[in-house]
Coordinates of C-alpha atoms in Angstrom, one line a residue:
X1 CA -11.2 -2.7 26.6
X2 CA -12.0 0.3 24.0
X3 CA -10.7 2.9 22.4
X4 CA -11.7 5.4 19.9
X5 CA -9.2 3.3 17.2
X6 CA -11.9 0.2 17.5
X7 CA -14.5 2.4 15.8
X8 CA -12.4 4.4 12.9
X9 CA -10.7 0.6 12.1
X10 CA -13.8 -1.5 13.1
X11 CA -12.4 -3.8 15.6
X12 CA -13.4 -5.3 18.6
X13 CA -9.9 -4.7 20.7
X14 CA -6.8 -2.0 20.0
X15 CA -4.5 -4.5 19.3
X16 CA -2.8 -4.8 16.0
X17 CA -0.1 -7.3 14.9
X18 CA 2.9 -6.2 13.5
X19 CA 4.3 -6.7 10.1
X20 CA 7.3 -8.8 10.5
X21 CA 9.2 -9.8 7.7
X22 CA 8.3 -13.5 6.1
X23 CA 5.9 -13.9 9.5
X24 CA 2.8 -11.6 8.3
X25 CA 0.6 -14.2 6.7
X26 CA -2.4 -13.9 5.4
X27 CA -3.3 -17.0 8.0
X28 CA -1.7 -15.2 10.3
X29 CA -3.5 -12.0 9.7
X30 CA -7.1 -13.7 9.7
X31 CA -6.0 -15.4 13.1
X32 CA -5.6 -12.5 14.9
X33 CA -8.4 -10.4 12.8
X34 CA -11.0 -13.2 14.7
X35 CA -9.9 -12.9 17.6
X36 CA -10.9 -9.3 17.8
X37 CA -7.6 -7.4 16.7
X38 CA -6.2 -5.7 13.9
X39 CA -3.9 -8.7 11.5
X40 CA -1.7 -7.4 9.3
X41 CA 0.0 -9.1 6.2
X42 CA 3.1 -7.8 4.8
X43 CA 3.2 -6.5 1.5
X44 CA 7.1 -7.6 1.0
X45 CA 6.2 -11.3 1.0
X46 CA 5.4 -10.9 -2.6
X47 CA 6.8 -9.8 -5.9
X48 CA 3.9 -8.9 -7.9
X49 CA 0.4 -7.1 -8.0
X50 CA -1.2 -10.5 -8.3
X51 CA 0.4 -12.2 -6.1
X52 CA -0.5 -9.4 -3.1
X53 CA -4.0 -9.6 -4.3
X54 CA -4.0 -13.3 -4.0
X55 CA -2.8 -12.8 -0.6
X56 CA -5.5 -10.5 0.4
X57 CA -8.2 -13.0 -0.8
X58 CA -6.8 -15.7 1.3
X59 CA -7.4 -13.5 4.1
X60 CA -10.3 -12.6 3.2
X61 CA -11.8 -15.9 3.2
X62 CA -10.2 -16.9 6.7
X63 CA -12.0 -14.0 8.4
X64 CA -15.1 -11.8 7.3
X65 CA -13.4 -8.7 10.5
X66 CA -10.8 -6.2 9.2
X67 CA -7.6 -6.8 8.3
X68 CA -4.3 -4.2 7.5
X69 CA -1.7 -4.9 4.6
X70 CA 2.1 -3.0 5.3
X71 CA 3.9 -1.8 2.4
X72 CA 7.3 -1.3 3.6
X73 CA 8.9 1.6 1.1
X74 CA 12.4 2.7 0.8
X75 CA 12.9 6.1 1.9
X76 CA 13.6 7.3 -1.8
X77 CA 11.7 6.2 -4.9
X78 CA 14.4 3.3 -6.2
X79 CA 13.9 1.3 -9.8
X80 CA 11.6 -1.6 -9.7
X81 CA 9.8 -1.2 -6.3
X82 CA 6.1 -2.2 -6.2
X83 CA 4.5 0.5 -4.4
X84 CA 2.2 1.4 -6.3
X85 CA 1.3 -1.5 -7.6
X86 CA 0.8 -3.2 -4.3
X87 CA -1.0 0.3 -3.4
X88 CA -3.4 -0.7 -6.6
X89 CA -3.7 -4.4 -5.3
X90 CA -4.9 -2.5 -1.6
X91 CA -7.4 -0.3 -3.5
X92 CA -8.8 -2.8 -6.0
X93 CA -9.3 -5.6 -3.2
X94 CA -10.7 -2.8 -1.1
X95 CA -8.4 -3.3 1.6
X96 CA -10.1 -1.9 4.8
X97 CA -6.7 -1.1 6.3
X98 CA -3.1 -0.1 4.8
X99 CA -0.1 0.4 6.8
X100 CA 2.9 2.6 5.0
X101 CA 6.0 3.1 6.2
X102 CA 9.8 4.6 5.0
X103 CA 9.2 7.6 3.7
X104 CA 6.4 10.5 2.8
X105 CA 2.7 8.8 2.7
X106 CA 1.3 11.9 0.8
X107 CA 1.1 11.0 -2.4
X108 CA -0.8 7.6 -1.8
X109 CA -3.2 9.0 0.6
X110 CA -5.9 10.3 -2.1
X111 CA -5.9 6.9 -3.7
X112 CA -6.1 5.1 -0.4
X113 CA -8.9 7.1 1.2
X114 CA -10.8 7.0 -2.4
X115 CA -11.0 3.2 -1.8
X116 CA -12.4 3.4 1.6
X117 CA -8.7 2.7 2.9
X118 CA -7.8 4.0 6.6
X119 CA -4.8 4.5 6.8
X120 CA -1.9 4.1 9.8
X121 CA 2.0 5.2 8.7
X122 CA 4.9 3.5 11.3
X123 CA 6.9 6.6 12.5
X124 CA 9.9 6.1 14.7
X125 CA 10.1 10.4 15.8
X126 CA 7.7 12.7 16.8
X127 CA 8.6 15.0 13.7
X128 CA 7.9 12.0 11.5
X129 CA 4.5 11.5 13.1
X130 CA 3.7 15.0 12.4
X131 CA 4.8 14.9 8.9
X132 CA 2.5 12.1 8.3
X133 CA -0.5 13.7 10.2
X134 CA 0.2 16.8 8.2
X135 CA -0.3 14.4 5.0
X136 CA -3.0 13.0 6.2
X137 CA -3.1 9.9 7.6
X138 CA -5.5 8.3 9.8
X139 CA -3.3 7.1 12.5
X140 CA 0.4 6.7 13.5
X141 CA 1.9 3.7 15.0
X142 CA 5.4 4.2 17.1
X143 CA 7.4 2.2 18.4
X144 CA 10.3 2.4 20.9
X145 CA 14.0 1.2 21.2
X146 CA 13.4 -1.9 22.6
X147 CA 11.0 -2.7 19.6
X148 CA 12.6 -6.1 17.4
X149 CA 13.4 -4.8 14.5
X150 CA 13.9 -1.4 13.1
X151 CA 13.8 1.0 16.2
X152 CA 15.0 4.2 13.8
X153 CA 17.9 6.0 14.4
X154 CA 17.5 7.7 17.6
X155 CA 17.7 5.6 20.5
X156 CA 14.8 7.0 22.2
X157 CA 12.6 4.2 24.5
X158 CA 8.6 4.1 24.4
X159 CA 8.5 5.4 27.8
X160 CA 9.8 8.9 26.5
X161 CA 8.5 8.5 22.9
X162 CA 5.3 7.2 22.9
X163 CA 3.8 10.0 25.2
X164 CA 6.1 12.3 23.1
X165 CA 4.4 11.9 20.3
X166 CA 0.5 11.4 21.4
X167 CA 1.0 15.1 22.5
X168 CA 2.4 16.0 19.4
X169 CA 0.1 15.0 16.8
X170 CA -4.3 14.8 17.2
X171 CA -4.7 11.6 15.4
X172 CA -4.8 8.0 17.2
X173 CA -1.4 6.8 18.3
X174 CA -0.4 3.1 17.9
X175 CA 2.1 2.1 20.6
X176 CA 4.5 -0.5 20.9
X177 CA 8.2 -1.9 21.7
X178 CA 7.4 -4.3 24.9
X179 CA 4.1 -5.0 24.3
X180 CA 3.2 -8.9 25.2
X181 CA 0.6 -9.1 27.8
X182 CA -2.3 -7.1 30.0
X183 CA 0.1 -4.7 32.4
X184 CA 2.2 -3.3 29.1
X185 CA -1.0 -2.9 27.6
X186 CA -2.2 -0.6 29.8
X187 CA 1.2 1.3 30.1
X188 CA 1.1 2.1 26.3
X189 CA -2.4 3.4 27.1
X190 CA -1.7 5.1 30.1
X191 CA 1.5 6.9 27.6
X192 CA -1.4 8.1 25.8
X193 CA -1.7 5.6 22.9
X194 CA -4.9 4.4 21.8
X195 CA -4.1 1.1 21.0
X196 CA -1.0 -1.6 20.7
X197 CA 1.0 -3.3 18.0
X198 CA 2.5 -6.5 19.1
X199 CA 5.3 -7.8 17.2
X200 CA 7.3 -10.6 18.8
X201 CA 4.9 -12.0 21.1
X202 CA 2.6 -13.0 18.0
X203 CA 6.0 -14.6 16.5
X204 CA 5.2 -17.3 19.5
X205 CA 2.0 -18.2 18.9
X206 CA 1.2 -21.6 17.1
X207 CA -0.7 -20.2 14.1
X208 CA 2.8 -18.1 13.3
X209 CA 4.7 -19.7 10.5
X210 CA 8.0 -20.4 11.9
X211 CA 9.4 -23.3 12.1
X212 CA 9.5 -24.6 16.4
X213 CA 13.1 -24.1 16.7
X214 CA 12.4 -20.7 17.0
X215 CA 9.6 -20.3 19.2
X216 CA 11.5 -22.7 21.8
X217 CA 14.6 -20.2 21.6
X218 CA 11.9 -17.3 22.2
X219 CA 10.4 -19.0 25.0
X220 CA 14.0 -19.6 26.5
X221 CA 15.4 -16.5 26.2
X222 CA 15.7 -13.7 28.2
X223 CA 15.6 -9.5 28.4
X224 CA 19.2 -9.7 27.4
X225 CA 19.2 -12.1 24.7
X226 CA 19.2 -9.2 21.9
X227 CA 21.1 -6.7 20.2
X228 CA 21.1 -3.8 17.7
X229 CA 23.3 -4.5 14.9
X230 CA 23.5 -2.5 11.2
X231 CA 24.4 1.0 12.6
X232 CA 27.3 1.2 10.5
X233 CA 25.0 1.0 7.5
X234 CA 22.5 3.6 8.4
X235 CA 19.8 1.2 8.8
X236 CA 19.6 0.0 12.8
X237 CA 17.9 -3.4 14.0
X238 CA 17.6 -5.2 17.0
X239 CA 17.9 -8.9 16.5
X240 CA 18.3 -12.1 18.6
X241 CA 21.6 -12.2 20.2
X242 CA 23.1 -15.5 17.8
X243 CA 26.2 -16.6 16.2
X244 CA 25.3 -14.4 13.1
X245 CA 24.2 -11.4 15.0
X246 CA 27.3 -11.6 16.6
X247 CA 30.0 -11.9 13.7
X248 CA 28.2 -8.8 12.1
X249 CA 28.7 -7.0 15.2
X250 CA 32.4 -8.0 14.6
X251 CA 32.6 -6.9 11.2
X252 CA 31.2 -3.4 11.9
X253 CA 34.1 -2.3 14.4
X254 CA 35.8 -2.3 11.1
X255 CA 34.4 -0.1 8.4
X256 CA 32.4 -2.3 6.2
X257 CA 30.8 -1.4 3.2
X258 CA 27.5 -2.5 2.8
X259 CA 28.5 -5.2 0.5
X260 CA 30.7 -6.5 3.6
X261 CA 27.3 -6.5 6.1
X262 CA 24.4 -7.2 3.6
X263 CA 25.1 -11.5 2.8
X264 CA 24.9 -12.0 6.9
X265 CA 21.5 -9.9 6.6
X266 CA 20.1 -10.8 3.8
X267 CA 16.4 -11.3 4.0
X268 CA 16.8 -14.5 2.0
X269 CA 18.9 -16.1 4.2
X270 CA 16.6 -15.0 7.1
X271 CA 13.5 -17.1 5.2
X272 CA 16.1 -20.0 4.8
X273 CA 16.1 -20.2 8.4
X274 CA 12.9 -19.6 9.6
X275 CA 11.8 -22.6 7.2
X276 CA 14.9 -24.6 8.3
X277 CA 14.8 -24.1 11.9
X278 CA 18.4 -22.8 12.3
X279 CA 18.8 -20.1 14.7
X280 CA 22.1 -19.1 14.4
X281 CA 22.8 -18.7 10.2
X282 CA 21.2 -15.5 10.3
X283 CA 19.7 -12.2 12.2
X284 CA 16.3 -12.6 13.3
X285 CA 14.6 -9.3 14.7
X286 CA 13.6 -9.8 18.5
X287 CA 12.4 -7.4 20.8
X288 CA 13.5 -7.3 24.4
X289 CA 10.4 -8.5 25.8
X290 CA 11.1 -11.7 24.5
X291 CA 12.3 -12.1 28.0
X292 CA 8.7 -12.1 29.0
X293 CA 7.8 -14.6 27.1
X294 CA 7.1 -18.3 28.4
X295 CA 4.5 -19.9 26.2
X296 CA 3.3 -20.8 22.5
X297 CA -0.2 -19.8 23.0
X298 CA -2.9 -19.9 20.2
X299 CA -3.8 -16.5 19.1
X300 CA -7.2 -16.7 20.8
X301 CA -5.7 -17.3 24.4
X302 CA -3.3 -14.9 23.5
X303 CA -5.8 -11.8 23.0
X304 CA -8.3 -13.3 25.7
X305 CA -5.6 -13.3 28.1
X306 CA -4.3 -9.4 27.3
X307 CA -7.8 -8.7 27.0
X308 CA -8.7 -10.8 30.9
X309 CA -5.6 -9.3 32.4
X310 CA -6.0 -5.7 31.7
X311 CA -9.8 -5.7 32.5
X312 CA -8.4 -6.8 35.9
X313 CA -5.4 -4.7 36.7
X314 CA -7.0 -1.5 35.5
X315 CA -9.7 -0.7 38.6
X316 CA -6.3 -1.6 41.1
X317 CA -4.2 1.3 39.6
X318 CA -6.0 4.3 40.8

């Protein structure tokens, strides 16, 4: 398993984990860094310059292999946001890897690729990838509708989007929405992606920080145990189907403001549970190939098993 994104990020297999909110660790990270992919921690954990860089040195002395830090922006510059800052804790710490997202990369990618930084920028539309290619990024990742999470706003599955975009753009593509084991692997690849990111099947694995409540539900769940919610204020996730997914999807065949919608989605509440173990006080992204999954795997088996089952399938298909 190779690609040309293992030698422009270093890494032994194109897979990278995706940067789900509270979830991306720095343990986390490091876990899936050794086992030959691409960890990410998630800038939005933390509140300060210091404590991101703190971050990044716990990683860093959990695995000597790359790792990626995602700073999630707004899509307009907004009072008090950390960007740069956590763009200055990337740079300093000589992050080998940043991940941007929300709105325009260009202004940060002189910085970044001054301090050795490659950068990847999460686009949900083939014009958005190109924009960010045009800026001069190092990679895109995309993901489809079915992705947990933010899918964007335009509905459009990885089946049509991902090859969409790889024939759009003549940087490395990042692929994902579905991704969990060897066969989806190789259909990302065979879309034209040069490598994975893996969101909700990393969510069950034991070194992910949720508390067990939650990886049970995952493992008894099925395709249909999701749902996009937030439409009605502009800003679409898919989330597992629960009691609190559910009332919001109540509220907005009304016309909420978004001080109706925001306490049921509030990310604070979503850490409350995730440390509690109760699944149904608030929304939880989810992809739908959470219906694929059936164990709590280590990382380790986790990659060697994508890694054992694509090296297998891949001389059958032609």
């Amino acid at each position: 398993m190779n690609s040309s994104l293992c030698s422009l990020l270093g890494i032994q297999y194109p897979i990278m984990q995706g940067a789900f909110q509270w979830l991306a660790t720095p343990e986390l990270a490091a876990a899936v860094s050794n086992a030959g992919g691409l960890g990410t921690i998630s800038a939005s954990l933390y509140q300060t310059k210091e404590e991101l860089t703190e971050a990044i040195a716990r990683a860093k002395s959990l695995t000597d292999k790359p790792f990626c830090v995602n700073i999630s922006m707004f899509p307009e510059v907004v009072e008090g946001e950390k960007t740069w800052d956590f763009i200055a804790a990337c740079c300093q710490s000589q992050v080998p890897v940043v991940e941007l997202s929300g709105r325009d990369p260009k202004p940060f990618v002189e910085e970044l690729h001054g301090a050795g930084a490659k950068i990847i920028h999460k686009s949900t539309a083939v014009r958005f990838a190109q924009k960010a290619e045009a800026a001069g990024v190092d990679v895109v990742s995309v993901v489809g509708f079915e992705c947990g999470g933010a899918p964007g706003n335009d509905d459009v599955t990885s089946m049509v989007l991902i090859p969409s975009v790889a024939s759009a753009v003549h940087i490395p593509v990042i692929g994902g929405g579905g991704v969990c084991d060897g066969r989806s692997y190789l259909a990302m690849r065979a879309l034209g992606a040069e490598g994975v990111v893996i969101g909700t099947r990393f969510m069950a694995t034991q070194e992910c920080a949720i508390h067990p409540n939650f990886k049970k539900l995952l493992v008894d769940s099925n395709e249909r145990a999701t749902m996009v919610v937030q439409r009605s204020i502009d800003f679409p996730h898919r989330n597992l189907k629960n009691e609190t997914t559910l009332q919001v999807a109540e509220l907005e065949k009304g016309n909420p403001k978004l001080e109706d919608i925001f306490p049921y989605v509030s990310g604070k509440r979503q850490k409350k549970c995730y440390d509690s173990g109760d699944t149904q006080g608030g929304v939880f992204p989810c992809g739908e190939v959470v219906g694929r999954i059936h164990d709590i795997p280590t990382v380790q088996q986790l990659i060697n098993r994508i890694v054992r089952e694509a090296e297998a399938i891949a001389p059958t298909l032609l």
